[in-house]
Coordinates of C-alpha atoms in Angstrom, one line a residue:
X1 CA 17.1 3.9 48.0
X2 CA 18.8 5.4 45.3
X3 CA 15.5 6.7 43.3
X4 CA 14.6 9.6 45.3
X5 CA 13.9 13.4 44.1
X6 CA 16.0 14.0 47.3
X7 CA 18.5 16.7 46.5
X8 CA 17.1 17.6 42.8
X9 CA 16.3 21.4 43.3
X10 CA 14.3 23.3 40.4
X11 CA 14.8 26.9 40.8
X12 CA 13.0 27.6 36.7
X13 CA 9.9 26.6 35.0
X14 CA 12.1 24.8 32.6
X15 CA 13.8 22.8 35.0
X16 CA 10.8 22.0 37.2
X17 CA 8.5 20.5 34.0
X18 CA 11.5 19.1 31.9
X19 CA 11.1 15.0 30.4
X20 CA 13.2 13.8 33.6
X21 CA 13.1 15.8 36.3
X22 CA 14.9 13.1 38.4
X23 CA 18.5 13.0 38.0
X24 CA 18.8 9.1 38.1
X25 CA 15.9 9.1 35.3
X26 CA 18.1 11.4 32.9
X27 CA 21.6 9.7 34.0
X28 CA 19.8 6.2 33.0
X29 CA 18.7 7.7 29.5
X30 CA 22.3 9.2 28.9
X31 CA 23.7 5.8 30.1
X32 CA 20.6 3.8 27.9
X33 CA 22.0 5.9 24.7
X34 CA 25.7 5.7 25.3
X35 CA 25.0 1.5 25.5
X36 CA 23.1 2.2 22.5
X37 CA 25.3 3.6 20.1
X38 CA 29.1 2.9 21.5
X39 CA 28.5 -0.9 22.6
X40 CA 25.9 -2.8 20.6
X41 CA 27.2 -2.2 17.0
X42 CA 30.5 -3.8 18.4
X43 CA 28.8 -6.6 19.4
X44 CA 25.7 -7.2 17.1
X45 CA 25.7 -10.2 14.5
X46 CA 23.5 -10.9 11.6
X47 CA 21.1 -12.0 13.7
X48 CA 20.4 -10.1 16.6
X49 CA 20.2 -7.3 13.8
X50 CA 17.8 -9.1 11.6
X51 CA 15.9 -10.8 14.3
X52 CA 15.8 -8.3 16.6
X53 CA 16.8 -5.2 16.9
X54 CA 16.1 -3.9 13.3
X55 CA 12.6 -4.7 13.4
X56 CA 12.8 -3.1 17.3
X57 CA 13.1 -0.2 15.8
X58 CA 11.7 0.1 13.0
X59 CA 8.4 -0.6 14.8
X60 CA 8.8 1.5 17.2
X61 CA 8.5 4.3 14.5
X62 CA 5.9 3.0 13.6
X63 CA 4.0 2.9 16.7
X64 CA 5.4 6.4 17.8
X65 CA 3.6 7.7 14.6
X66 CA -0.1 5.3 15.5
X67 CA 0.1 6.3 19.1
X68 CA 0.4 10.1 18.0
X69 CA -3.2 9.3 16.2
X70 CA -4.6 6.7 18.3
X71 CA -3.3 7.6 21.8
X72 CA -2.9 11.3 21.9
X73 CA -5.9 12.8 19.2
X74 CA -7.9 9.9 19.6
X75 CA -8.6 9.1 16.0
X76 CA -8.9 5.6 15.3
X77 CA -6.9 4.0 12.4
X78 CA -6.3 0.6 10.7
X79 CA -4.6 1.7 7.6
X80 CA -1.2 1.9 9.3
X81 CA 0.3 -1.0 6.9
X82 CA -1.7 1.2 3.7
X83 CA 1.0 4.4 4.6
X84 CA 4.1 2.1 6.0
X85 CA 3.2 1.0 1.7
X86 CA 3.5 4.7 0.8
X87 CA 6.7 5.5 2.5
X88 CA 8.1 1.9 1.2
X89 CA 7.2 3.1 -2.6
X90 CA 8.0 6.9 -2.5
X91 CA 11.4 5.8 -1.0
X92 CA 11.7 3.1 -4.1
X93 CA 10.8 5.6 -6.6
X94 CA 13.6 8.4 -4.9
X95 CA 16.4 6.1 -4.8
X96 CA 16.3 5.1 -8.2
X97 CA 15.3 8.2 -10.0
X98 CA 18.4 10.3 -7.9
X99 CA 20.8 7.7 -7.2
X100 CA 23.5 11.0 -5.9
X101 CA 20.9 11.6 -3.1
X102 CA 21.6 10.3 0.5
X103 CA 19.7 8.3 1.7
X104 CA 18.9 10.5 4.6
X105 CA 17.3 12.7 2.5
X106 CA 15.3 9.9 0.6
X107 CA 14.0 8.8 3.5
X108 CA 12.6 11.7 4.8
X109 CA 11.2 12.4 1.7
X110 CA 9.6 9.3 1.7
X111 CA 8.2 10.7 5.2
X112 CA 7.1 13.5 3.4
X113 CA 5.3 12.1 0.8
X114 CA 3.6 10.1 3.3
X115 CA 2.4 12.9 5.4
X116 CA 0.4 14.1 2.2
X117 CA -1.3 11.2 1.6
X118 CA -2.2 10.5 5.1
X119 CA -3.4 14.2 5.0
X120 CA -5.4 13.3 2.3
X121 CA -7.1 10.0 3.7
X122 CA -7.7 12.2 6.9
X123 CA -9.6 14.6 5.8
X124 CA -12.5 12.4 6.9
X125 CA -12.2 12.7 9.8
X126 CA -13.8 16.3 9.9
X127 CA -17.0 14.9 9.7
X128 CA -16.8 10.7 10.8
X129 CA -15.1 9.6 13.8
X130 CA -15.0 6.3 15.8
X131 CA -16.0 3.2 13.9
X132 CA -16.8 5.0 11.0
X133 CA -12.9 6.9 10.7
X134 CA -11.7 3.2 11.2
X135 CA -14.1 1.9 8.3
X136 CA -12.6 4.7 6.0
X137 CA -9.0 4.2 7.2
X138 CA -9.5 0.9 6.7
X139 CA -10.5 1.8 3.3
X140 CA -7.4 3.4 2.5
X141 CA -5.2 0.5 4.0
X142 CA -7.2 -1.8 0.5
X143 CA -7.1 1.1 -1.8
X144 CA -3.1 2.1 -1.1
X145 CA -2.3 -1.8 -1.3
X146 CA -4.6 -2.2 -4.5
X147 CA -3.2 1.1 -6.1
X148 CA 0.6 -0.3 -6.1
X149 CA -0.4 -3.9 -7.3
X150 CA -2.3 -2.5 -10.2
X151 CA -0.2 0.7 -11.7
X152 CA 3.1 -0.6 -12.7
X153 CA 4.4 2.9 -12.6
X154 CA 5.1 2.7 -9.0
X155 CA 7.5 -0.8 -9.0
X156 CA 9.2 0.9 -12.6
X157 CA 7.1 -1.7 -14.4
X158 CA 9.0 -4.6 -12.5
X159 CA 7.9 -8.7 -14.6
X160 CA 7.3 -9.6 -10.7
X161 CA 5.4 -6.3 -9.2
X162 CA 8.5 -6.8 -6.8
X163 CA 10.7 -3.6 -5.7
X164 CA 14.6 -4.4 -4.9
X165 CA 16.3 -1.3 -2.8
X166 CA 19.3 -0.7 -4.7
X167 CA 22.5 -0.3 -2.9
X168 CA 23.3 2.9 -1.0
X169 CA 25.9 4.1 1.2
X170 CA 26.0 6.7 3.8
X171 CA 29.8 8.5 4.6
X172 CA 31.1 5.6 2.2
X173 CA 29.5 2.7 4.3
X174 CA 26.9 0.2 3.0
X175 CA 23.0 0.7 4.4
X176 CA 21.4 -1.1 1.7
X177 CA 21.8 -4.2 -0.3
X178 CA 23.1 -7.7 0.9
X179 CA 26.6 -6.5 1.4
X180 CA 25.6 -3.5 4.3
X181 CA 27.0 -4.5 7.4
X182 CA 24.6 -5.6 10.8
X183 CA 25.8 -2.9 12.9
X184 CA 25.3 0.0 9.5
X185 CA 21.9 -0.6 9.2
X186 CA 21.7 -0.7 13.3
X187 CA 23.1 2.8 13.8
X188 CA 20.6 4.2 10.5
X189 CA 17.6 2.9 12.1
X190 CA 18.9 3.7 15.2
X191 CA 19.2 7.3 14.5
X192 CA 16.2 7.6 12.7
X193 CA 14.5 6.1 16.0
X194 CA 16.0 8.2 18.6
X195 CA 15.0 11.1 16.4
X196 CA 11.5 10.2 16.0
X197 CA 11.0 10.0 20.2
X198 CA 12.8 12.9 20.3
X199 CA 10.4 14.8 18.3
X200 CA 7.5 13.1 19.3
X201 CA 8.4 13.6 22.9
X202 CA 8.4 17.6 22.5
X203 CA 5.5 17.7 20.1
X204 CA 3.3 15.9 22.5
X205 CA 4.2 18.3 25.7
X206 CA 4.2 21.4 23.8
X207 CA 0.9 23.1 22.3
X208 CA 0.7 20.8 19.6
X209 CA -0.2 17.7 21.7
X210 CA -2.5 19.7 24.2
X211 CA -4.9 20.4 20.9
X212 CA -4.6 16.8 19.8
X213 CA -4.9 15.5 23.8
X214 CA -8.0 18.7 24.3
X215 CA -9.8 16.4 20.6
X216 CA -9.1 13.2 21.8
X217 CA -10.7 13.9 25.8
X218 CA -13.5 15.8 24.2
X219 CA -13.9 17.6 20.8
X220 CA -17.0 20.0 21.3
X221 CA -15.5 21.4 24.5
X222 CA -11.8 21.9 22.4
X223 CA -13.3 24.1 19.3
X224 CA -15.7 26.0 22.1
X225 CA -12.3 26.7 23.9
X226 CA -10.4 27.8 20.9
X227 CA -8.7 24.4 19.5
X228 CA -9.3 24.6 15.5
X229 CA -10.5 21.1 14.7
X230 CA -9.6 21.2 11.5
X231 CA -5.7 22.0 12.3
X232 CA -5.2 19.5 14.8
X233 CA -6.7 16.4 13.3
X234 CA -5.3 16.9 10.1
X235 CA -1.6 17.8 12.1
X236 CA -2.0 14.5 13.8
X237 CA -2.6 13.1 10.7
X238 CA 0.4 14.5 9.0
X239 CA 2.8 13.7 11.7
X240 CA 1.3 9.9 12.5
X241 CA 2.1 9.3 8.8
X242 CA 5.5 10.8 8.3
X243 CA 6.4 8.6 11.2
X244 CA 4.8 5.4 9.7
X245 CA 5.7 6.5 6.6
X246 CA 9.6 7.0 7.6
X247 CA 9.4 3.1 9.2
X248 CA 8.3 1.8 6.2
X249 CA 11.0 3.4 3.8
X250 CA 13.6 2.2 6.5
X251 CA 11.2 -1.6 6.6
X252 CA 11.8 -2.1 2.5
X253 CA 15.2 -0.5 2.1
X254 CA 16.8 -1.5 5.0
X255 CA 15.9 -4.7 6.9
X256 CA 14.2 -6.4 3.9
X257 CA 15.7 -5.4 0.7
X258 CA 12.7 -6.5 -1.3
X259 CA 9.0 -6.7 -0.7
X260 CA 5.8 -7.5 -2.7
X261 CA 3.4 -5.2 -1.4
X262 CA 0.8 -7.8 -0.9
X263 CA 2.7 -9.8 1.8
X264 CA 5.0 -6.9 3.4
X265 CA 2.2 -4.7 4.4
X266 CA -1.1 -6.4 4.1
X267 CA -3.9 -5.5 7.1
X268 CA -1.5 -8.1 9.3
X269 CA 0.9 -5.3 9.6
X270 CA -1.7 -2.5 10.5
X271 CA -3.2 -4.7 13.8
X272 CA 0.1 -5.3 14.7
X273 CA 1.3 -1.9 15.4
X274 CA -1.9 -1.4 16.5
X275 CA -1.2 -4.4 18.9
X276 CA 2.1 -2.3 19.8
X277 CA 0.5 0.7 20.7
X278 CA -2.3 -1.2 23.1
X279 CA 0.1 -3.1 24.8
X280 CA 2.8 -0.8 25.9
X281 CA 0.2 2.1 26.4
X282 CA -1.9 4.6 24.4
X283 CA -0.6 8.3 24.9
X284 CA 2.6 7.3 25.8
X285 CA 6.2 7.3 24.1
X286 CA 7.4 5.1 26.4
X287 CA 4.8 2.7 25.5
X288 CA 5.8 2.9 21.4
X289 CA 9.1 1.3 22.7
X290 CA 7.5 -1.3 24.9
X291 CA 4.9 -2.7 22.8
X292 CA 7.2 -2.9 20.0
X293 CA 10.2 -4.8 21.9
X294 CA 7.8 -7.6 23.5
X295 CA 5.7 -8.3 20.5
X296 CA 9.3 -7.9 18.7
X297 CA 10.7 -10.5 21.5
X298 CA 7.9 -12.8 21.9
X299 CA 7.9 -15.0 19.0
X300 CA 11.5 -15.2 19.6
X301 CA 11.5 -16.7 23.2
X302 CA 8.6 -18.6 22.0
X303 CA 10.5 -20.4 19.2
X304 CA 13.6 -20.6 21.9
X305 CA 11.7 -22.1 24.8
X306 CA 9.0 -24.0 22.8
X307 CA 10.7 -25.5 19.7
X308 CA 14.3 -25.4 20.8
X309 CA 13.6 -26.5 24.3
X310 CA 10.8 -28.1 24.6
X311 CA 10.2 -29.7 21.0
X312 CA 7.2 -28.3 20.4
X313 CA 5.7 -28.1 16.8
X314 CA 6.2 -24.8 15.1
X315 CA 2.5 -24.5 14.5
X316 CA 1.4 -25.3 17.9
X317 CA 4.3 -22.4 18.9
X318 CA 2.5 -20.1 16.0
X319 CA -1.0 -20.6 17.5
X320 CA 0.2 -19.8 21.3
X321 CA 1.9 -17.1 20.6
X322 CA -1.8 -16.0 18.9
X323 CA -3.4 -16.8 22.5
X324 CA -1.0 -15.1 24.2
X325 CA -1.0 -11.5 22.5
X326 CA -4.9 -12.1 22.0
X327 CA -5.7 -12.7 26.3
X328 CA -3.1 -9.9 27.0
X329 CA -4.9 -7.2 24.5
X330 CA -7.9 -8.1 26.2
X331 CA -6.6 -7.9 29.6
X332 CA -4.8 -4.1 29.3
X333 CA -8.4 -3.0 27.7
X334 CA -10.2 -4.2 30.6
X335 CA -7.8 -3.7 33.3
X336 CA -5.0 -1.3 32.7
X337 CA -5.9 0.8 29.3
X338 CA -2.4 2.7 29.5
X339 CA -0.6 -0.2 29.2
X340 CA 2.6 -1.3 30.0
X341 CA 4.3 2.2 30.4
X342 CA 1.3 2.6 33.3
X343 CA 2.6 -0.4 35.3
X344 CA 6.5 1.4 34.7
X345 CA 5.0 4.4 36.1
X346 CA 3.6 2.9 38.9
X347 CA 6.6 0.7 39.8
X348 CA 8.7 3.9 39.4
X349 CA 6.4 5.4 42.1
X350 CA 6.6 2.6 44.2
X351 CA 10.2 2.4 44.3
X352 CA 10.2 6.3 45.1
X353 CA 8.1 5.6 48.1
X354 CA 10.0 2.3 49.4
X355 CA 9.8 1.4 51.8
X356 CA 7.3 3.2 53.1
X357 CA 4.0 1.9 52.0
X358 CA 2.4 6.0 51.1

């Protein structure tokens, strides 16, 4: 009962087509971000931070940036762990060539650098699309990995072909290295994340995202109607990779430490933002935070209920957890495309509505 637009007048434009127009959606995202960042780094422990909620968000980045491709232009990519690569190594290369630099800056530099290449790698896209854009992403996801395995400029010509994120501090506390603290590197990703949803949100409402959404519904119709192919693709491009690119500077220098580039962000990683985005919903931000949390989550519970509980083998836990994300993919593609943030919004309508059944 207490969900209802009942007593929320709109007497502007901007009030009327704002993110929440209810007032129990915007008190429940000041209420979500207050938990946030004034509870959960007095509480967090090694490994709810580890296990949890540092890859949380630093996929969820990542899936903002995929979903700003995938889900809003409509061009297909699987060369997600290729750029997440880019931004690990351009954030490498930063911190140890200006070591007075904040890592704030390093990072979105690293973002930065990413958005080039991914310009670059996107400028297929003006002529392929569909499987063939994949193919050619997919391209770039082997040429990226293969280019930082065989230059030994780009890991400082390391006897291992290993990069080690030195130690950093922000406002004199610890981010980086094994002394940073569990709830430091929470609030840096953390910040990081709510700006990326932030700026994805407005991009995506404003004139921006109706270019990329007019490409992705139908191309020929945008450019007859005055959308510039060539600026939008290549924008989406840009943007999707500084995000991916920003997650995987924060995924080496943050919540690993160390990475080979083989193993960290092989074509694994790619599907399985790709995974994210598919799950929680295609076009939606929401859906960037949902996907990544339960494919984030499951393995957890898995381990909890099957090995802990139950005494399961780890492998036979492994393989379920396979079936499980495998049958679901297949059942949002068949039955609900947007994903979870579609059955959010519909429960949100239902609730509106309760209990009247229209």
């Amino acid at each position: 009962m207490f969900y209802r637009e009942a007593g929320d007048f709109h007497t502007t434009y901007t009030s009327d087509s704002q993110t929440f127009p209810i007032k129990f959606d915007r008190y429940r995202y000041y209420v979500v971000l207050a938990f946030a960042f004034l509870v959960v780094p007095f509480v967090i422990n090694d490994y709810w931070a580890n296990a949890i909620m540092l890859p949380f968000l630093i996929y969820a980045i990542a899936a903002i940036g995929l979903n700003i491709l995938t889900g809003y232009c409509g061009q297909v990519s699987l060369g997600t762990g290729g750029f997440m690569a880019v931004g690990a190594y351009a954030c490498y290369k930063l911190m140890t060539a200006f070591p007075e630099v904040s890592m704030f800056i390093h990072i979105i530099l690293a973002g930065g650098v990413t958005a080039l290449v991914g310009v670059l790698f996107g400028l297929p896209s003006l002529r392929i699309k569909g499987f063939y854009l994949a193919v050619a992403t997919l391209a770039a996801q082997f040429f990226l990995l293969w280019l930082f395995n065989k230059v030994p400029w780009f890991y400082n010509y390391s006897a291992s072909g290993q990069i080690n994120a030195p130690e950093r501090t922000v406002f004199g506390l610890e981010v980086t290295g094994p002394n940073a603290a569990a709830s430091t590197t929470y609030l840096f990703c953390l910040v990081f994340c709510v700006l990326s949803a932030m700026i994805a949100r407005n991009l995506t409402r404003g004139t921006v995202g109706r270019s990329w959404m007019a490409i992705r519904d139908m191309d020929i119709a945008a450019e007859i109607i005055g959308v510039n192919p060539l600026r939008a693709k290549l924008s989406a491009f840009a943007v999707s990779s500084f995000f991916v690119g920003v997650a995987g500077a924060l995924f080496f220098s943050v919540y690993l430490g160390a990475v080979e580039v083989g193993e960290a962000f092989s074509i694994q990683k790619s599907f399985l933002v790709l995974f994210m985005i598919i799950i929680g919903g295609l076009g939606s931000i929401f859906g960037c935070f949902a996907g990544a949390a339960f494919l984030v989550l499951l393995p957890v519970a898995l381990k909890v209920l099957g090995v802990d509980m139950m005494g399961w083998p780890t492998d036979i836990v492994a393989h379920f957890q396979l079936v499980i994300v495998g049958g679901l993919i297949i059942f949002f593609l068949i039955v609900e495309p947007h994903g979870l943030a579609q059955l959010w919004r519909l429960a949100k309508e239902k609730l509106r509505l309760w209990p009247f059944p229209h």
